[in-house]
Short mmCIF file of C-alpha atoms in Angstrom, two decimals:
data_model
loop_
_atom_site.label_atom_id
_atom_site.label_comp_id
_atom_site.label_asym_id
_atom_site.label_seq_id
_atom_site.Cartn_x
_atom_site.Cartn_y
_atom_site.Cartn_z
CA UNK I 1 8.06 -16.40 7.61
CA UNK I 2 10.03 -13.63 6.96
CA UNK I 3 10.55 -12.35 3.24
CA UNK I 4 14.35 -11.68 4.03
CA UNK I 5 15.15 -15.12 5.65
CA UNK I 6 16.89 -18.31 4.53
CA UNK I 7 13.63 -20.22 5.08
CA UNK I 8 11.65 -17.90 2.65
CA UNK I 9 14.58 -18.39 0.15
CA UNK I 10 13.96 -22.27 0.44
CA UNK I 11 10.15 -22.05 0.35
CA UNK I 12 10.41 -19.92 -2.99
CA UNK I 13 12.91 -22.21 -4.56
CA UNK I 14 10.67 -25.14 -3.81
CA UNK I 15 7.31 -23.71 -4.96
CA UNK I 16 9.04 -22.73 -8.00
CA UNK I 17 10.31 -26.04 -8.95
CA UNK I 18 6.90 -27.63 -8.64
CA UNK I 19 5.16 -24.72 -10.31
CA UNK I 20 7.43 -24.88 -13.56
CA UNK I 21 7.53 -28.69 -13.29
CA UNK I 22 3.61 -29.02 -13.86
CA UNK I 23 2.16 -28.03 -17.17
CA UNK I 24 -1.39 -27.65 -16.75
CA UNK I 25 -2.65 -24.20 -15.80
CA UNK I 26 -4.93 -25.87 -13.08
CA UNK I 27 -2.02 -27.41 -11.41
CA UNK I 28 0.01 -24.58 -11.45
CA UNK I 29 -3.01 -22.68 -9.50
CA UNK I 30 -3.29 -25.42 -6.99
CA UNK I 31 0.41 -25.15 -6.64
CA UNK I 32 0.16 -21.57 -5.98
CA UNK I 33 -2.78 -21.75 -3.68
CA UNK I 34 -1.63 -24.61 -1.46
CA UNK I 35 1.92 -22.79 -1.00
CA UNK I 36 0.02 -19.58 -0.20
CA UNK I 37 -1.95 -21.29 2.53
CA UNK I 38 1.35 -22.53 3.66
CA UNK I 39 2.93 -19.32 3.88
CA UNK I 40 0.04 -17.68 5.76
CA UNK I 41 -0.26 -20.75 8.01
CA UNK I 42 3.48 -19.82 9.04
CA UNK I 43 2.25 -16.53 10.34
CA UNK I 44 -1.36 -16.94 11.26
CA UNK I 45 -2.84 -20.39 10.65
CA UNK I 46 -6.13 -19.99 12.89
CA UNK I 47 -7.39 -17.41 10.54
CA UNK I 48 -7.12 -19.35 7.18
CA UNK I 49 -10.95 -20.87 7.60
CA UNK I 50 -12.21 -17.40 7.90
CA UNK I 51 -10.21 -15.90 4.81
CA UNK I 52 -11.22 -19.06 2.82
CA UNK I 53 -14.96 -18.21 3.77
CA UNK I 54 -14.54 -14.59 3.05
CA UNK I 55 -13.02 -15.43 -0.42
CA UNK I 56 -15.84 -17.97 -1.18
CA UNK I 57 -18.52 -15.34 -0.06
CA UNK I 58 -17.06 -12.69 -2.30
CA UNK I 59 -16.77 -15.11 -5.24
CA UNK I 60 -20.58 -16.26 -5.00
CA UNK I 61 -21.53 -12.61 -4.63
CA UNK I 62 -19.71 -11.80 -7.69
CA UNK I 63 -21.33 -14.59 -9.92
CA UNK I 64 -24.85 -13.43 -8.69
CA UNK I 65 -24.02 -9.69 -9.62
CA UNK I 66 -22.91 -11.02 -13.05
CA UNK I 67 -25.66 -13.45 -13.62
CA UNK I 68 -27.30 -13.02 -17.22
CA UNK I 69 -30.20 -10.34 -17.40
CA UNK I 70 -33.49 -11.19 -18.83
CA UNK I 71 -33.41 -11.75 -22.54
CA UNK I 72 -34.31 -8.97 -24.78
CA UNK I 73 -38.15 -8.99 -25.80
CA UNK I 74 -37.11 -9.59 -29.47
CA UNK I 75 -35.07 -12.51 -28.50
CA UNK I 76 -35.94 -16.04 -29.45
CA UNK I 77 -35.04 -17.19 -26.04
CA UNK I 78 -38.00 -15.88 -23.97
CA UNK I 79 -40.97 -13.44 -25.62
CA UNK I 80 -41.65 -10.74 -23.53
CA UNK I 81 -43.57 -7.22 -24.49
CA UNK I 82 -41.38 -4.20 -24.49
CA UNK I 83 -43.25 -2.87 -21.10
CA UNK I 84 -42.78 -6.42 -19.29
CA UNK I 85 -39.01 -6.44 -20.33
CA UNK I 86 -38.38 -2.99 -19.12
CA UNK I 87 -39.76 -3.42 -15.52
CA UNK I 88 -37.85 -6.79 -15.48
CA UNK I 89 -34.91 -4.95 -16.33
CA UNK I 90 -35.36 -2.21 -13.58
CA UNK I 91 -36.04 -4.97 -11.07
CA UNK I 92 -32.88 -6.84 -11.97
CA UNK I 93 -30.64 -3.68 -11.74
CA UNK I 94 -32.13 -3.22 -8.37
CA UNK I 95 -31.23 -6.78 -7.27
CA UNK I 96 -27.65 -6.21 -8.72
CA UNK I 97 -27.13 -3.01 -6.60
CA UNK I 98 -28.40 -4.76 -3.41
CA UNK I 99 -26.08 -7.66 -4.28
CA UNK I 100 -23.22 -5.00 -4.70
CA UNK I 101 -23.96 -3.14 -1.14
CA UNK I 102 -24.63 -6.63 0.54
CA UNK I 103 -20.87 -7.62 -0.67
CA UNK I 104 -19.52 -3.94 0.29
CA UNK I 105 -21.04 -3.79 3.58
CA UNK I 106 -20.16 -7.18 4.79
CA UNK I 107 -16.34 -6.65 3.77
CA UNK I 108 -16.30 -3.28 5.52
CA UNK I 109 -18.02 -4.67 8.34
CA UNK I 110 -15.35 -7.25 8.93
CA UNK I 111 -12.69 -4.78 8.43
CA UNK I 112 -14.26 -2.39 11.03
CA UNK I 113 -14.76 -5.29 13.62
CA UNK I 114 -11.02 -6.60 13.59
CA UNK I 115 -9.17 -3.09 13.23
CA UNK I 116 -11.66 -0.68 14.86
CA UNK I 117 -13.93 -2.58 17.47
CA UNK I 118 -11.25 -2.21 20.40
CA UNK I 119 -10.42 1.88 19.86
CA UNK I 120 -14.30 2.25 19.26
CA UNK I 121 -15.12 0.35 22.62
CA UNK I 122 -12.20 2.50 24.31
CA UNK I 123 -13.68 5.79 22.95
CA UNK I 124 -17.14 4.96 24.04
CA UNK I 125 -16.47 3.24 27.33
CA UNK I 126 -13.20 4.21 28.73
CA UNK I 127 -13.53 2.52 31.72
CA UNK I 128 -14.44 -0.63 30.38
CA UNK I 129 -12.06 -3.48 30.83
CA UNK I 130 -11.30 -5.17 27.80
CA UNK I 131 -8.49 -6.62 25.74
CA UNK I 132 -5.05 -4.80 25.74
CA UNK I 133 -3.72 -3.59 22.46
CA UNK I 134 -1.05 -6.20 22.11
CA UNK I 135 -3.70 -8.98 22.73
CA UNK I 136 -6.10 -7.55 20.18
CA UNK I 137 -3.16 -7.30 17.56
CA UNK I 138 -2.67 -11.01 18.09
CA UNK I 139 -6.36 -11.74 16.76
CA UNK I 140 -6.47 -9.17 13.90
CA UNK I 141 -5.75 -11.28 10.63
CA UNK I 142 -2.56 -10.18 8.87
CA UNK I 143 -3.24 -8.30 5.64
CA UNK I 144 -7.10 -7.89 6.17
CA UNK I 145 -7.09 -4.35 5.13
CA UNK I 146 -5.38 -5.33 1.61
CA UNK I 147 -7.91 -8.35 1.55
CA UNK I 148 -10.88 -6.65 1.79
CA UNK I 149 -10.01 -3.72 -0.51
CA UNK I 150 -9.20 -6.23 -3.20
CA UNK I 151 -12.71 -7.95 -2.66
CA UNK I 152 -14.62 -4.62 -2.72
CA UNK I 153 -12.63 -3.50 -6.08
CA UNK I 154 -13.55 -6.91 -7.53
CA UNK I 155 -17.16 -6.95 -6.62
CA UNK I 156 -17.56 -3.13 -8.09
CA UNK I 157 -15.53 -4.16 -11.18
CA UNK I 158 -18.19 -6.98 -11.92
CA UNK I 159 -21.13 -4.71 -11.07
CA UNK I 160 -19.63 -2.20 -13.72
CA UNK I 161 -19.85 -4.89 -16.46
CA UNK I 162 -16.23 -7.05 -16.04
CA UNK I 163 -17.06 -10.80 -16.20
CA UNK I 164 -17.06 -12.54 -12.95
CA UNK I 165 -14.84 -15.71 -12.79
CA UNK I 166 -16.70 -19.21 -12.70
CA UNK I 167 -13.65 -20.83 -11.29
CA UNK I 168 -13.21 -20.61 -7.45
CA UNK I 169 -9.64 -21.91 -7.84
CA UNK I 170 -8.45 -19.02 -10.08
CA UNK I 171 -10.27 -16.58 -7.72
CA UNK I 172 -8.83 -18.11 -4.42
CA UNK I 173 -5.39 -18.41 -6.08
CA UNK I 174 -5.53 -14.60 -6.75
CA UNK I 175 -6.65 -13.83 -3.36
CA UNK I 176 -4.12 -15.85 -1.28
CA UNK I 177 -1.14 -15.30 -3.68
CA UNK I 178 1.61 -15.24 -1.05
CA UNK I 179 3.51 -12.31 -2.92
CA UNK I 180 1.21 -9.81 -2.23
CA UNK I 181 -1.17 -11.37 0.39
CA UNK I 182 0.17 -9.60 3.47
CA UNK I 183 1.10 -5.91 2.43
CA UNK I 184 -0.01 -5.66 -1.19
CA UNK I 185 0.63 -4.16 -3.80
CA UNK I 186 -3.37 -4.04 -4.15
CA UNK I 187 -4.10 -5.88 -7.21
CA UNK I 188 -7.33 -6.13 -9.59
CA UNK I 189 -8.42 -9.45 -10.02
CA UNK I 190 -8.82 -9.33 -14.05
CA UNK I 191 -5.24 -8.10 -14.46
CA UNK I 192 -3.80 -10.75 -12.31
CA UNK I 193 -6.42 -13.48 -14.19
CA UNK I 194 -4.87 -12.39 -17.56
CA UNK I 195 -1.49 -13.18 -16.30
CA UNK I 196 -2.51 -16.42 -15.11
CA UNK I 197 -3.75 -17.02 -18.73
CA UNK I 198 -0.76 -16.06 -20.57
CA UNK I 199 2.26 -16.77 -18.19
CA UNK I 200 5.45 -15.18 -19.35
CA UNK I 201 7.92 -18.03 -19.88
CA UNK I 202 11.07 -17.53 -18.12
CA UNK I 203 14.22 -16.17 -19.77
CA UNK I 204 17.45 -14.98 -18.68
CA UNK I 205 16.20 -11.24 -18.54
CA UNK I 206 13.00 -12.17 -16.54
CA UNK I 207 14.98 -14.44 -14.20
CA UNK I 208 17.51 -11.95 -13.55
CA UNK I 209 14.74 -8.99 -13.26
CA UNK I 210 13.06 -10.93 -10.83
CA UNK I 211 16.13 -11.83 -8.50
CA UNK I 212 17.38 -8.30 -8.74
CA UNK I 213 14.00 -7.00 -7.69
CA UNK I 214 14.24 -9.38 -4.51
CA UNK I 215 17.67 -8.63 -3.81
CA UNK I 216 17.50 -4.87 -3.96
CA UNK I 217 14.34 -5.00 -1.77
CA UNK I 218 16.23 -6.99 0.81
CA UNK I 219 18.98 -4.26 0.79
CA UNK I 220 16.24 -1.49 1.14
CA UNK I 221 14.69 -3.38 4.09
CA UNK I 222 17.53 -5.35 5.71
CA UNK I 223 20.24 -2.85 5.70
CA UNK I 224 18.74 0.74 5.38
CA UNK I 225 15.49 0.67 6.66
CA UNK I 226 16.19 -1.63 9.57
CA UNK I 227 19.07 0.61 10.67
CA UNK I 228 17.04 3.53 10.52
CA UNK I 229 14.50 2.14 12.47
CA UNK I 230 16.56 1.48 15.21
CA UNK I 231 17.43 5.19 15.76
CA UNK I 232 13.62 6.24 15.12
CA UNK I 233 12.45 3.57 17.95
CA UNK I 234 15.15 4.82 20.38
CA UNK I 235 14.25 8.52 19.73
CA UNK I 236 10.43 8.26 19.67
CA UNK I 237 10.46 5.82 22.60
CA UNK I 238 12.40 8.65 24.69
CA UNK I 239 10.45 11.82 23.63
CA UNK I 240 10.88 13.38 27.14
CA UNK I 241 14.55 13.10 26.74
CA UNK I 242 15.08 13.83 23.02
CA UNK I 243 16.07 17.37 21.93
CA UNK I 244 15.05 19.49 18.90
CA UNK I 245 17.80 17.88 16.73
CA UNK I 246 16.99 14.47 17.59
CA UNK I 247 13.40 14.79 16.67
CA UNK I 248 14.34 16.47 13.46
CA UNK I 249 16.62 13.67 12.53
CA UNK I 250 13.86 11.04 13.71
CA UNK I 251 11.23 12.69 11.67
CA UNK I 252 13.24 12.52 8.53
CA UNK I 253 14.78 9.27 9.40
CA UNK I 254 11.40 7.89 9.66
CA UNK I 255 10.38 8.95 6.33
CA UNK I 256 13.00 7.29 4.83
CA UNK I 257 12.57 4.20 6.80
CA UNK I 258 8.92 4.08 5.90
CA UNK I 259 9.71 4.44 2.33
CA UNK I 260 12.51 2.08 2.10
CA UNK I 261 10.62 -0.54 4.19
CA UNK I 262 7.48 -0.69 2.36
CA UNK I 263 9.15 -0.22 -1.10
CA UNK I 264 11.37 -3.04 -0.19
CA UNK I 265 8.57 -5.31 0.45
CA UNK I 266 7.04 -4.64 -2.55
CA UNK I 267 10.36 -5.09 -4.62
CA UNK I 268 10.44 -8.76 -2.99
CA UNK I 269 6.84 -9.24 -3.66
CA UNK I 270 7.16 -8.25 -7.49
CA UNK I 271 10.21 -9.94 -7.96
CA UNK I 272 8.89 -13.28 -6.27
CA UNK I 273 5.95 -12.96 -8.69
CA UNK I 274 7.96 -12.42 -11.73
CA UNK I 275 9.82 -15.60 -11.28
CA UNK I 276 6.16 -17.09 -11.47
CA UNK I 277 5.59 -15.52 -14.93
CA UNK I 278 3.17 -12.96 -13.20
CA UNK I 279 3.45 -9.03 -13.18
CA UNK I 280 2.43 -7.15 -10.16
CA UNK I 281 1.85 -3.27 -10.40
CA UNK I 282 4.48 -0.94 -9.15
CA UNK I 283 3.57 0.90 -6.09
CA UNK I 284 6.29 3.53 -5.80
CA UNK I 285 7.49 6.04 -8.36
CA UNK I 286 10.28 7.98 -6.56
CA UNK I 287 7.70 9.93 -4.17
CA UNK I 288 10.45 11.96 -2.62
CA UNK I 289 11.21 13.82 -5.80
CA UNK I 290 7.72 15.01 -6.11
CA UNK I 291 6.94 18.92 -6.54
CA UNK I 292 3.56 18.89 -5.43
CA UNK I 293 1.29 17.02 -2.81
CA UNK I 294 -1.06 15.80 -5.81
CA UNK I 295 2.34 14.41 -7.68
CA UNK I 296 3.17 12.77 -4.48
CA UNK I 297 -0.20 10.79 -4.20
CA UNK I 298 0.75 9.89 -7.85
CA UNK I 299 4.11 8.27 -6.82
CA UNK I 300 3.33 7.03 -3.33
CA UNK I 301 1.41 3.77 -2.74
CA UNK I 302 0.11 3.82 -6.06
CA UNK I 303 -2.20 1.11 -5.82
CA UNK I 304 -3.86 2.27 -2.99
CA UNK I 305 -4.14 5.72 -4.66
CA UNK I 306 -5.57 4.16 -7.70
CA UNK I 307 -7.89 2.21 -5.34
CA UNK I 308 -9.30 5.51 -3.67
CA UNK I 309 -9.51 7.39 -6.92
CA UNK I 310 -11.57 4.75 -8.86
CA UNK I 311 -13.87 3.40 -5.89
CA UNK I 312 -14.46 6.39 -3.97
CA UNK I 313 -13.48 9.67 -5.60
CA UNK I 314 -14.77 9.21 -8.90
CA UNK I 315 -18.17 7.73 -7.54
CA UNK I 316 -18.27 10.87 -5.22
CA UNK I 317 -18.41 13.13 -8.31
CA UNK I 318 -14.43 13.52 -8.65
CA UNK I 319 -13.81 17.14 -9.82
CA UNK I 320 -16.77 17.40 -12.03
CA UNK I 321 -18.82 19.45 -9.63
CA UNK I 322 -17.03 22.60 -8.78
CA UNK I 323 -14.35 23.60 -6.93
CA UNK I 324 -15.93 23.36 -3.20
CA UNK I 325 -17.21 19.96 -4.06
CA UNK I 326 -13.78 18.90 -5.58
CA UNK I 327 -11.98 20.01 -2.35
CA UNK I 328 -14.82 18.09 -0.12
CA UNK I 329 -14.15 14.88 -1.91
CA UNK I 330 -10.40 15.07 -1.67
CA UNK I 331 -10.82 15.72 2.05
CA UNK I 332 -13.31 12.59 2.26
CA UNK I 333 -11.10 10.39 0.58
CA UNK I 334 -7.76 11.07 2.41
CA UNK I 335 -9.77 10.84 5.59
CA UNK I 336 -10.61 7.41 4.63
CA UNK I 337 -7.09 6.87 3.81
CA UNK I 338 -6.29 7.91 7.14
CA UNK I 339 -8.74 5.62 8.88
CA UNK I 340 -7.65 2.77 6.76
CA UNK I 341 -4.21 2.85 8.22
CA UNK I 342 -5.69 2.91 11.84
CA UNK I 343 -8.37 3.97 14.15
CA UNK I 344 -6.18 6.37 16.34
CA UNK I 345 -6.81 10.25 15.84
CA UNK I 346 -3.45 10.72 14.46
CA UNK I 347 -4.33 8.85 11.48
CA UNK I 348 -7.23 10.98 11.05
CA UNK I 349 -5.39 14.14 11.34
CA UNK I 350 -2.95 12.92 8.81
CA UNK I 351 -5.60 12.05 6.42
CA UNK I 352 -7.40 15.36 6.67
CA UNK I 353 -4.03 17.19 6.67
CA UNK I 354 -3.30 15.66 3.28
CA UNK I 355 -6.73 16.20 2.06
CA UNK I 356 -6.42 19.93 2.78
CA UNK I 357 -2.95 20.04 1.13
CA UNK I 358 -4.58 18.46 -1.88
CA UNK I 359 -7.24 21.09 -1.83
CA UNK I 360 -4.79 23.95 -1.48
CA UNK I 361 -2.95 22.74 -4.12
CA UNK I 362 -5.86 22.73 -6.27
CA UNK I 363 -6.63 26.48 -5.34
CA UNK I 364 -3.03 27.58 -5.97
CA UNK I 365 -2.85 25.60 -9.20
CA UNK I 366 -5.96 27.40 -10.48
CA UNK I 367 -4.35 30.85 -9.39
CA UNK I 368 -1.16 30.06 -11.22
CA UNK I 369 -3.05 29.09 -14.42
CA UNK I 370 -4.48 32.84 -14.38
CA UNK I 371 -1.30 34.48 -14.26
CA UNK I 372 1.42 33.70 -16.87
CA UNK I 373 4.34 34.95 -14.99
CA UNK I 374 3.46 32.95 -11.75
CA UNK I 375 2.86 29.83 -13.95
CA UNK I 376 6.30 30.34 -15.62
CA UNK I 377 7.96 30.86 -12.23
CA UNK I 378 6.85 27.39 -11.03
CA UNK I 379 8.35 25.86 -14.12
CA UNK I 380 11.69 27.41 -14.01
CA UNK I 381 14.54 25.70 -11.65
CA UNK I 382 13.89 28.12 -8.75
CA UNK I 383 10.12 27.60 -8.76
CA UNK I 384 10.74 23.84 -9.10
CA UNK I 385 13.24 23.69 -6.18
CA UNK I 386 10.94 25.66 -3.85
CA UNK I 387 8.06 23.44 -4.90
CA UNK I 388 9.91 20.33 -3.94
CA UNK I 389 11.05 21.83 -0.77
CA UNK I 390 7.63 22.75 0.46
CA UNK I 391 6.29 19.44 -0.73
CA UNK I 392 8.84 17.37 1.07
CA UNK I 393 8.74 19.56 4.11
CA UNK I 394 4.90 19.00 4.29
CA UNK I 395 5.40 15.22 3.61
CA UNK I 396 8.00 14.49 6.12
CA UNK I 397 6.54 16.61 9.00
CA UNK I 398 3.22 14.94 8.55
CA UNK I 399 4.89 11.35 8.91
CA UNK I 400 4.94 12.38 12.79
CA UNK I 401 1.21 11.55 13.02
CA UNK I 402 1.64 8.41 11.12
CA UNK I 403 4.62 7.12 13.49
CA UNK I 404 2.98 8.69 16.74
CA UNK I 405 -0.85 8.22 16.33
CA UNK I 406 -1.27 9.18 19.74
CA UNK I 407 -1.91 12.98 19.68
CA UNK I 408 -0.46 13.46 22.92
CA UNK I 409 2.90 12.11 21.80
CA UNK I 410 2.78 13.71 18.27
CA UNK I 411 1.88 17.21 19.84
CA UNK I 412 4.85 16.67 22.16
CA UNK I 413 6.99 16.46 19.20
CA UNK I 414 5.72 19.47 17.26
CA UNK I 415 5.91 21.51 20.29
CA UNK I 416 9.74 20.48 20.96
CA UNK I 417 11.12 20.82 17.30
CA UNK I 418 12.54 24.21 17.65
CA UNK I 419 14.93 25.32 20.63
CA UNK I 420 14.51 22.25 22.98
CA UNK I 421 18.22 20.84 24.54
CA UNK I 422 18.34 17.17 24.48
CA UNK I 423 19.36 15.01 27.58
CA UNK I 424 23.07 14.09 27.74
CA UNK I 425 22.45 10.70 28.85
CA UNK I 426 20.18 10.25 26.12
CA UNK I 427 22.64 11.34 23.59
CA UNK I 428 25.25 8.86 25.19
CA UNK I 429 22.92 5.82 24.98
CA UNK I 430 21.64 6.68 21.55
CA UNK I 431 24.76 7.96 19.65
CA UNK I 432 27.65 6.49 21.38
CA UNK I 433 26.59 3.18 22.86
CA UNK I 434 23.75 2.20 20.24
CA UNK I 435 24.57 3.84 17.24
CA UNK I 436 28.28 4.62 17.51
CA UNK I 437 27.88 8.02 15.19
CA UNK I 438 27.30 11.50 16.11
CA UNK I 439 24.47 13.76 15.23
CA UNK I 440 26.18 15.45 12.56
CA UNK I 441 27.51 11.96 11.08
CA UNK I 442 23.76 10.84 11.08
CA UNK I 443 22.74 13.81 9.51
CA UNK I 444 25.38 13.39 6.80
CA UNK I 445 24.28 9.96 6.35
CA UNK I 446 20.60 11.01 5.74
CA UNK I 447 21.91 13.43 3.17
CA UNK I 448 23.90 10.91 1.47
CA UNK I 449 21.04 8.48 1.33
CA UNK I 450 18.91 11.09 -0.50
CA UNK I 451 21.68 11.85 -2.95
CA UNK I 452 21.96 8.19 -3.79
CA UNK I 453 18.26 8.11 -4.39
CA UNK I 454 18.61 11.08 -6.60
CA UNK I 455 21.42 9.23 -8.53
CA UNK I 456 19.16 6.05 -9.05
CA UNK I 457 16.25 8.60 -10.23
CA UNK I 458 18.42 10.36 -12.79
CA UNK I 459 19.82 7.06 -14.06
CA UNK I 460 16.41 5.53 -14.43
CA UNK I 461 14.04 8.59 -15.07
CA UNK I 462 16.48 11.01 -16.62
CA UNK I 463 19.15 9.18 -18.52
CA UNK I 464 16.47 6.12 -19.35
CA UNK I 465 19.22 3.71 -18.34
CA UNK I 466 18.90 0.15 -16.85
CA UNK I 467 21.28 -2.40 -15.92
CA UNK I 468 21.56 -5.32 -18.45
CA UNK I 469 20.69 -8.83 -17.20
CA UNK I 470 24.11 -9.98 -16.62
CA UNK I 471 24.89 -7.21 -14.43
CA UNK I 472 21.85 -7.71 -12.38
CA UNK I 473 22.74 -11.45 -11.87
CA UNK I 474 26.33 -9.97 -10.54
CA UNK I 475 24.97 -7.71 -8.25
CA UNK I 476 22.19 -10.26 -6.68
CA UNK I 477 24.72 -12.39 -4.58
CA UNK I 478 26.47 -9.26 -3.67
CA UNK I 479 23.26 -7.76 -2.28
CA UNK I 480 22.20 -11.04 -0.57
CA UNK I 481 25.98 -11.13 0.94
CA UNK I 482 25.83 -7.61 2.22
CA UNK I 483 22.49 -7.95 3.91
CA UNK I 484 23.78 -11.26 5.77
CA UNK I 485 26.74 -9.16 6.65
CA UNK I 486 25.37 -5.59 7.71
CA UNK I 487 21.82 -6.22 8.69
CA UNK I 488 21.04 -5.43 12.41
CA UNK I 489 20.64 -8.44 14.48
CA UNK I 490 16.89 -9.28 15.00
CA UNK I 491 15.13 -7.66 12.02
CA UNK I 492 12.32 -5.22 12.52
CA UNK I 493 8.83 -6.33 11.33
CA UNK I 494 7.67 -4.80 8.30
CA UNK I 495 5.76 -1.47 9.16
CA UNK I 496 2.82 -1.94 6.94
CA UNK I 497 2.11 -5.45 8.45
CA UNK I 498 0.28 -3.17 11.10
CA UNK I 499 -2.12 -1.91 8.50
#
């Protein structure tokens, strides 16, 4: 079931009707859970039993971790000596830690089996005849990365003191909630559980905001991302014939495609959730206007960044153990971020590259703080512009490894970014027959797209302006009609479905 389809619209309206018709919270949770199972079944019905078992396993482990400790020796419930109570507490804490590690290792092991078994087998036994990549993709559960990351976060939160839920229905509804099930945003159980208990009643403003999010997400994905993706696929599928200009255009086009594709998905997810009275976290905050790599990672895939920071970076020591250890920690978490996206070496290089960039930023930031003139320079218009150019150049060029994780292909692109003429027949097929525009017009469209994003950024962030709800309602049908009219035939799959 595609988010941008009439089928999804009918599905959403039907579930909303049942959800708001029933008054009891338990019935609403059942409605969400059953609807989410139907949604997932439309994509991969054969993996529902596995995900149900995984959900129940994490639910039980969390309950065991949260089980009450032995009463204090002065409590009337159970009389123990101070010494007996002390050692009993140590034993219990050890048991809680073992349960936590059992849960984490089980989730990570399942993720490794599904996402990385085939690449590992090929790496260690290149001559072994095994399933093809396409076959293996068919047996990998959609959304397994997001699913397991949320489970690990829940177990760690309970271990740190947050209460474990006693209601499996509530936990299952949270885990399977169809709006975020496949590609996030990554949510924490306790945040969404409080939303379940304190549902926002639908008002014209909330309805308009939800529909507006869905409509603008459809435009981002259906019109902008898919049209850019057509060119990106044509160019990167014919590397030997593409010229340097083509490769530069494809590199920047892919950066925009990736952002519009993923943020469009999240907009639809957040808009759908809002119509149920639930608020999902934002995942993007104008990342292509960041002026440092650290700022970029505070704005890009925000929920993944929060997960890495809270459950990896801080436990590793964060920035509390000196500059060298801080840089090491940054490289480690970005390496894990790369591996999380895929097992190909390109993702590893991408992660290490961003980790090194974060370390360099720490170093240059420390130097700037020692020299007042240098610090002032980075706060002036020229310094801000230079920082933005350096940051975005690094970000966009690093997407080459992301789009072409095979190092042979990505290395070819980097080697041919300068002074390499394109094939005339390639230009004819791509620009004339497929796109019906010239290289110059395509470059102009990318610039116009960025200027439009800048306009939205100034409108929302600088001027602090928002459309009123009647205006949003006016734009909603216009957006849907535009998608129906302008979207390319045969929409491209969401990029993050692969992760």
